[in-house]
Coordinates of C-alpha atoms in Angstrom, one line a residue:
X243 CA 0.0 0.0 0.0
X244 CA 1.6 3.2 -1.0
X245 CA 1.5 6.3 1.7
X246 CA 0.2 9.2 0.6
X247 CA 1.3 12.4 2.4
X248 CA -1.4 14.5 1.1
X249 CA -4.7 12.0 2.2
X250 CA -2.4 12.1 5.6
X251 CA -2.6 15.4 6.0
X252 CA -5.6 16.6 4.5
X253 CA -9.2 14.9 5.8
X254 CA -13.0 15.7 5.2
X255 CA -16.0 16.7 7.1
X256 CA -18.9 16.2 5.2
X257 CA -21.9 18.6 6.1
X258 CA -26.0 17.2 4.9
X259 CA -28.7 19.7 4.5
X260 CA -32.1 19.0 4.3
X261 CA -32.5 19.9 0.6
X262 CA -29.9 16.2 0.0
X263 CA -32.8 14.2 -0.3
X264 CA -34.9 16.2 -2.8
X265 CA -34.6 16.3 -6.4
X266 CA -36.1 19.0 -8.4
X267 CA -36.2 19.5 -12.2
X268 CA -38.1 22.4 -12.2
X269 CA -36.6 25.2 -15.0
X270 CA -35.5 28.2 -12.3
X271 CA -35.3 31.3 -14.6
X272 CA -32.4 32.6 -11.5
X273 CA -29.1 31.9 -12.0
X274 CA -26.7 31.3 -9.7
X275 CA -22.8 31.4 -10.0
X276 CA -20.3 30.6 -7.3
X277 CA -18.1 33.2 -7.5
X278 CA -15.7 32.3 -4.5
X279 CA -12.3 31.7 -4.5
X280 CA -12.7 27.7 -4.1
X281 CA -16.0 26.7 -5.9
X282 CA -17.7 23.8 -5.9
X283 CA -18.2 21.3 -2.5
X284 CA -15.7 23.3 -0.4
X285 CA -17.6 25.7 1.9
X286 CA -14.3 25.9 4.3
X287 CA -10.9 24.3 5.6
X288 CA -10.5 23.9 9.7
X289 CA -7.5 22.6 11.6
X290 CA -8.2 19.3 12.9
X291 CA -6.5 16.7 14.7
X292 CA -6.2 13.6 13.4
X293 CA -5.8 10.7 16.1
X294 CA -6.7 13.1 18.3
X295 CA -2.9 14.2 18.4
X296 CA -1.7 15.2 14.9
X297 CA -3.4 18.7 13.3
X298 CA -4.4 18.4 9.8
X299 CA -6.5 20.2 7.4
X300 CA -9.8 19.6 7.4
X301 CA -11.6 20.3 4.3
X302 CA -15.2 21.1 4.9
X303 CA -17.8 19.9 2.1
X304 CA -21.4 20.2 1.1
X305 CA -23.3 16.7 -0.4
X306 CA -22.7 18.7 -4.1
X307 CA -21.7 22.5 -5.4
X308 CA -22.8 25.0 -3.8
X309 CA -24.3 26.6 -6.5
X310 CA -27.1 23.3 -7.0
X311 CA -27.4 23.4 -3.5
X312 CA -28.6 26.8 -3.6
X313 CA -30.8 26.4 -6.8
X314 CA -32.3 23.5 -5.0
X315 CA -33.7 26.1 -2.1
X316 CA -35.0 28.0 -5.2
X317 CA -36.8 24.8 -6.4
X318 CA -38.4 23.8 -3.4
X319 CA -39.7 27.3 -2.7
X320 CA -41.0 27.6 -6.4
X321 CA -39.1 31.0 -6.8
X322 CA -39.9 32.7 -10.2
X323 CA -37.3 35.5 -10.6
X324 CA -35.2 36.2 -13.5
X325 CA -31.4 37.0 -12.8
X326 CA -28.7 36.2 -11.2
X327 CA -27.4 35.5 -7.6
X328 CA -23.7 35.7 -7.3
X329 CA -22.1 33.5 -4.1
X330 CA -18.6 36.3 -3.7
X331 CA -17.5 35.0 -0.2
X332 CA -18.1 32.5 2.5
X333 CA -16.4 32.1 5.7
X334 CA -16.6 28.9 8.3
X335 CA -15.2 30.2 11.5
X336 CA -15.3 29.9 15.5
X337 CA -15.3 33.0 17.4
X338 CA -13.9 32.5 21.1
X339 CA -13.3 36.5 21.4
X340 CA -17.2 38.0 22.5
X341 CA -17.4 37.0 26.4
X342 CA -20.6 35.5 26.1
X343 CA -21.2 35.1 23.0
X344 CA -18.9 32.6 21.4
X345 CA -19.6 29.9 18.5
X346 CA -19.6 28.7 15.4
X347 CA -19.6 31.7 12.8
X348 CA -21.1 32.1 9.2
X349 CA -19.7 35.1 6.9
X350 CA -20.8 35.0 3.2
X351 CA -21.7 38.0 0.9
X352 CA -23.8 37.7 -1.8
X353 CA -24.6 40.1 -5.0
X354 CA -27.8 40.0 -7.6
X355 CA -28.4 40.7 -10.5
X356 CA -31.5 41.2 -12.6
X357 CA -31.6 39.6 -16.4
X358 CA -30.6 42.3 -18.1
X359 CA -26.9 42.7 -15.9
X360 CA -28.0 45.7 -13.5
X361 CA -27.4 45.2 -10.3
X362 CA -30.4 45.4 -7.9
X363 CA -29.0 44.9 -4.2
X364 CA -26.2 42.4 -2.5
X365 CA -26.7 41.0 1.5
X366 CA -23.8 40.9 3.8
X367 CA -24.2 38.0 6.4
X368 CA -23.7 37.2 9.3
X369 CA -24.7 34.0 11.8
X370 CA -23.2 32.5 15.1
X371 CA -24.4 29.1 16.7
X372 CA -22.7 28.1 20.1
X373 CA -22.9 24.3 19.6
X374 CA -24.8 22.3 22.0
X375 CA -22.4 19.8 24.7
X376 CA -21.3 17.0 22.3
X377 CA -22.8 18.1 19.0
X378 CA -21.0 17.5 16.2
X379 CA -19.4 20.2 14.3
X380 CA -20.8 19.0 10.9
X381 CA -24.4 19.5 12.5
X382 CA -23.7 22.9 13.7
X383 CA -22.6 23.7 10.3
X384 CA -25.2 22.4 8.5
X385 CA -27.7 24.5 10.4
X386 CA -25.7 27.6 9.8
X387 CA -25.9 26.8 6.0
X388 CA -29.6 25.8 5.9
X389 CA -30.4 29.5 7.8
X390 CA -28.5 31.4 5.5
X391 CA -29.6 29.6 2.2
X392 CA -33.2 29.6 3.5
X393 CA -32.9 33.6 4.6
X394 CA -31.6 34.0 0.6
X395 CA -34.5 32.4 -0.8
X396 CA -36.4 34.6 1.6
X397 CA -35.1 37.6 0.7
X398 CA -34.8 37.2 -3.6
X399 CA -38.5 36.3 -3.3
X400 CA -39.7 39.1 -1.4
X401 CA -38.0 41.6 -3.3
X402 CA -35.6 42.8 0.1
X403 CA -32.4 44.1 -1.8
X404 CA -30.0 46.3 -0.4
X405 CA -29.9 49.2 -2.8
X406 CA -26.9 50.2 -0.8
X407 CA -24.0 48.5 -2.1
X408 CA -21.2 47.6 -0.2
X409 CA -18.3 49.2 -2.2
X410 CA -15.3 47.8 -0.9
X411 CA -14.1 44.0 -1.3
X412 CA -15.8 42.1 0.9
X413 CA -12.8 40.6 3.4
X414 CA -12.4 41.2 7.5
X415 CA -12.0 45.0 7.9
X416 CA -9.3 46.7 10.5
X417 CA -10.5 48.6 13.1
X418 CA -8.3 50.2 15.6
X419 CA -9.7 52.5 18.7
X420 CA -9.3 54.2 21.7
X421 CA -11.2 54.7 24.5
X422 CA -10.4 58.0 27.0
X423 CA -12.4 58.0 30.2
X424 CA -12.2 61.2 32.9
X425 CA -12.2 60.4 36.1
X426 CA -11.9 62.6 39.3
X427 CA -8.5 61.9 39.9
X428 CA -7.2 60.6 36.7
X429 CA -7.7 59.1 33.6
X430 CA -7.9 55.7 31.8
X431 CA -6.8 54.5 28.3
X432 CA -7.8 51.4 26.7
X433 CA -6.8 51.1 23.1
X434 CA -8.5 48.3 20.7
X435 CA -7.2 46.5 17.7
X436 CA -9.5 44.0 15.5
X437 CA -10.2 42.0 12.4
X438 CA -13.7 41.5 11.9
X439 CA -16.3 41.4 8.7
X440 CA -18.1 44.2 8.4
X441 CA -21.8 44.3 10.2
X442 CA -23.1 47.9 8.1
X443 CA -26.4 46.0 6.7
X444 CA -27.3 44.6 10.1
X445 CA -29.2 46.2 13.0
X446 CA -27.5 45.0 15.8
X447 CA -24.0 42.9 16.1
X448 CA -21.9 41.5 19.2
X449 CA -18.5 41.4 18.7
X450 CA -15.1 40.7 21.4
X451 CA -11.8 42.9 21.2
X452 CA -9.7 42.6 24.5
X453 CA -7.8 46.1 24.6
X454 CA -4.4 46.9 26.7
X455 CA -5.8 49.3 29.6
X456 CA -4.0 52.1 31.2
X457 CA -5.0 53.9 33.9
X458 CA -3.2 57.0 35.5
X459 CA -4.4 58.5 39.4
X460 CA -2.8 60.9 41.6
X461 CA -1.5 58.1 43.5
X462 CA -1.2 55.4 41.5
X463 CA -0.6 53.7 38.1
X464 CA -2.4 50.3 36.6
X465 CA -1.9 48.2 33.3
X466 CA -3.8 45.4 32.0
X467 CA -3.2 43.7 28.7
X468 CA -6.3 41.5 27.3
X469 CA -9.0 40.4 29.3
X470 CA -12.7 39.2 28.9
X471 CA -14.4 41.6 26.6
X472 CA -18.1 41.8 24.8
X473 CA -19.7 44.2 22.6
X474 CA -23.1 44.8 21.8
X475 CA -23.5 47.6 19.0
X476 CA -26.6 48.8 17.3
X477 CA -27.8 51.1 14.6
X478 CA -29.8 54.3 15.4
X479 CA -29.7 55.1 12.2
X480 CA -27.5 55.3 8.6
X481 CA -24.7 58.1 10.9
X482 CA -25.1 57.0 14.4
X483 CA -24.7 53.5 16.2
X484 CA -25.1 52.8 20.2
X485 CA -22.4 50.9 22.1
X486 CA -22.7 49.1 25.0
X487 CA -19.7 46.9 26.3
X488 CA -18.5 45.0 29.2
X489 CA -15.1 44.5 30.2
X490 CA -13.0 41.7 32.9
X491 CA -9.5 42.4 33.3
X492 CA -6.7 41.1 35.2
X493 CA -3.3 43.6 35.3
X494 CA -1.0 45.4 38.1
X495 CA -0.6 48.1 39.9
X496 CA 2.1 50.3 40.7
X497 CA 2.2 52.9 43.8
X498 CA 3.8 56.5 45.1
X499 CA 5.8 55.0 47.4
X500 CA 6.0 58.6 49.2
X501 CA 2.3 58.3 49.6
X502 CA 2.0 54.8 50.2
X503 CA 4.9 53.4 53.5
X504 CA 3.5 49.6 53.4
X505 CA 1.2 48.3 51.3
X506 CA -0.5 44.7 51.4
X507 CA 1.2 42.4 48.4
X508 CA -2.0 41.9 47.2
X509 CA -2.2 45.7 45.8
X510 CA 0.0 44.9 43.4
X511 CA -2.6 43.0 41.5
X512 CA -5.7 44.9 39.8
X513 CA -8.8 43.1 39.0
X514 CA -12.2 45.1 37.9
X515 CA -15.1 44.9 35.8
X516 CA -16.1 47.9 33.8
X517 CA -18.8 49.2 31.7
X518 CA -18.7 51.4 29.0
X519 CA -22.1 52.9 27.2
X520 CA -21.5 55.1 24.1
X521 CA -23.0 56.9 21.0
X522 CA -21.1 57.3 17.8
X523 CA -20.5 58.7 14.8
X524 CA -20.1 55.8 12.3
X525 CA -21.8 55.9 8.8
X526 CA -22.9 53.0 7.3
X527 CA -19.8 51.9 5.1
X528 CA -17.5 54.2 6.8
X529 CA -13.7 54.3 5.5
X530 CA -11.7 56.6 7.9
X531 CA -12.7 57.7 11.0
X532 CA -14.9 57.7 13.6
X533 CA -16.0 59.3 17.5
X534 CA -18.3 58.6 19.9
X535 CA -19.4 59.9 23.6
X536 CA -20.4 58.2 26.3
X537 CA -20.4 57.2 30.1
X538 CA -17.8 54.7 32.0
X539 CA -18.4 52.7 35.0
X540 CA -16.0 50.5 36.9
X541 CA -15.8 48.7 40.0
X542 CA -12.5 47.7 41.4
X543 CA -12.0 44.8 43.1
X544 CA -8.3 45.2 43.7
X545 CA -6.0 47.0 44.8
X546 CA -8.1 47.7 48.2
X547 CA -6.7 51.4 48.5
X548 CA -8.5 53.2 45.8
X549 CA -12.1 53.9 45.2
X550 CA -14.3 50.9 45.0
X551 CA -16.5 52.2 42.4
X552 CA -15.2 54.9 39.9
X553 CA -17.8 56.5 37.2
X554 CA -16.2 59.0 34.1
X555 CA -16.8 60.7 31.2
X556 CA -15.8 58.0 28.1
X557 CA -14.8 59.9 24.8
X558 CA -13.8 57.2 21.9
X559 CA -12.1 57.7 18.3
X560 CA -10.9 55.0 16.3
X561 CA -10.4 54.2 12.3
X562 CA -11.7 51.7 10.0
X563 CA -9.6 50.5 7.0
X564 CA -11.9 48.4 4.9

């Protein structure tokens, strides 16, 4: 038997959905070409870990292309539209950085045309699915799919395009910012630094970025890098989004020692939670920058010397680079 290095290293995980079993031959007037990268059965590759020991790519795969798979939800729900539905991008990924909201994540963007080539609207989406104890990934992923595909169908046959097109390449955008907080005897810093698909088409998003935290009192100097980090954002309207985030952190403190003669060794360590509640400026689409005001809240669980609960003013500006 000859050893293959590339079937050792590469494997499969095959994902069902519950259009498999049906077979259409219904004409569908709609068109629909994969556009991606890899067409075809490929919907993602994942590191797994084959003998539970050795990582390997995993290639993950629909029952047949993509592009049948998605003219089979057409099919079954009798769609009559002329055109053409374009598949750009699709991302299988887990997200472990939201606090609470971890999972299983869909990304795909999507772009349709009618029959004469004009463009009539495109969807961004976005899904996350925090697997149940013990359920296979392949499951979680085929729900994921079958949501997506069935919220397509949904939205070519009701006529819901986004006039609005997204006019950069679809890809994870950068966004770096900063958050300044007043306090009565100081101030705090807590700069931010993310990858993340864009969210513009949708009303509300959760995302996770861990920031490195400074914070400078009268008497006293702290620095956290990281910690456990959630945030919940939501469109006012096409200039203005809401903000509301939680933050964990663990870090260290360091003291005046012409204040302080003795302190506990414990003090050294900082621990708090904080809450941060914002509005700002961010147009839909927005390339460049962006500011928001707000309030800050934290409570301080260590060191035992400083104010157990400390509100400030929060100003933020940050950039996105599409």
């Amino acid at each position: 038997m000859k050893f293959d290095i590339n079937e050792f290293i590469a494997d499969s995980l095959i994902v069902s959905l519950p259009v498999d079993s049906l077979h259409r031959h219904q004409k569908l007037q709609l068109k629909i070409s994969d556009d991606r990268d890899l067409p075809g059965r490929i919907i993602g590759i994942r590191t797994s870990k084959k003998w539970h020991y050795i990582p390997v790519d995993q290639y993950i795969l629909l029952q047949s292309d993509l592009a049948a798979v998605l003219q089979t939800y057409f099919q079954r729900d009798s769609v009559d539209f002329s055109g053409t539905l374009y598949v750009k991008n699709l991302h299988h990924w887990n997200d472990d950085k939201p606090l609470f909201n971890k999972g299983r994540k869909l990304n795909a963007y999507t772009v349709l045309e009618d029959s004469s080539g004009t463009l009539l609207g495109d969807w961004i989406w976005e899904y996350t699915l925090k697997p149940k104890k013990k359920q296979k990934t392949e499951i979680v992923i085929g729900a994921l799919m079958d949501r997506w595909l069935t919220e397509q169908v949904t939205a070519v046959q009701s006529q819901n395009f986004h006039r609005n097109i997204y006019p950069y390449l679809f890809r994870r955008q950068l966004m770096n910012w900063w958050d300044f907080v007043i306090l009565k005897d100081g101030f705090i810093v807590n700069a931010h630094l993310t990858l993340d698909f864009p969210a513009d088409q949708q009303a509300s998003w959760v995302r996770g970025a861990p920031g490195i935290f400074y914070r400078k009192a009268r008497y006293h100097q702290s620095i956290a890098i990281g910690g456990k980090d959630q945030q919940w954002y939501a469109r006012m309207n096409k200039h203005f989004i809401h903000r509301l985030n939680i933050t964990g952190r663990f870090g260290f403190n360091n003291f005046d020692s012409a204040k302080y003669d003795y302190l506990d060794f414990w003090n050294v360590f900082l621990v708090n939670f904080s809450v941060n509640a914002a509005i700002e400026y961010r147009p839909v689409y927005l390339k460049g920058l962006f500011f928001g005001i707000g309030l800050h809240g934290s409570v301080n669980l260590l060191p035992e010397v400083i104010d157990r609960v400390e509100p400030g003013l929060l100003l933020t500006a940050g950039i996105i680079i599409p």
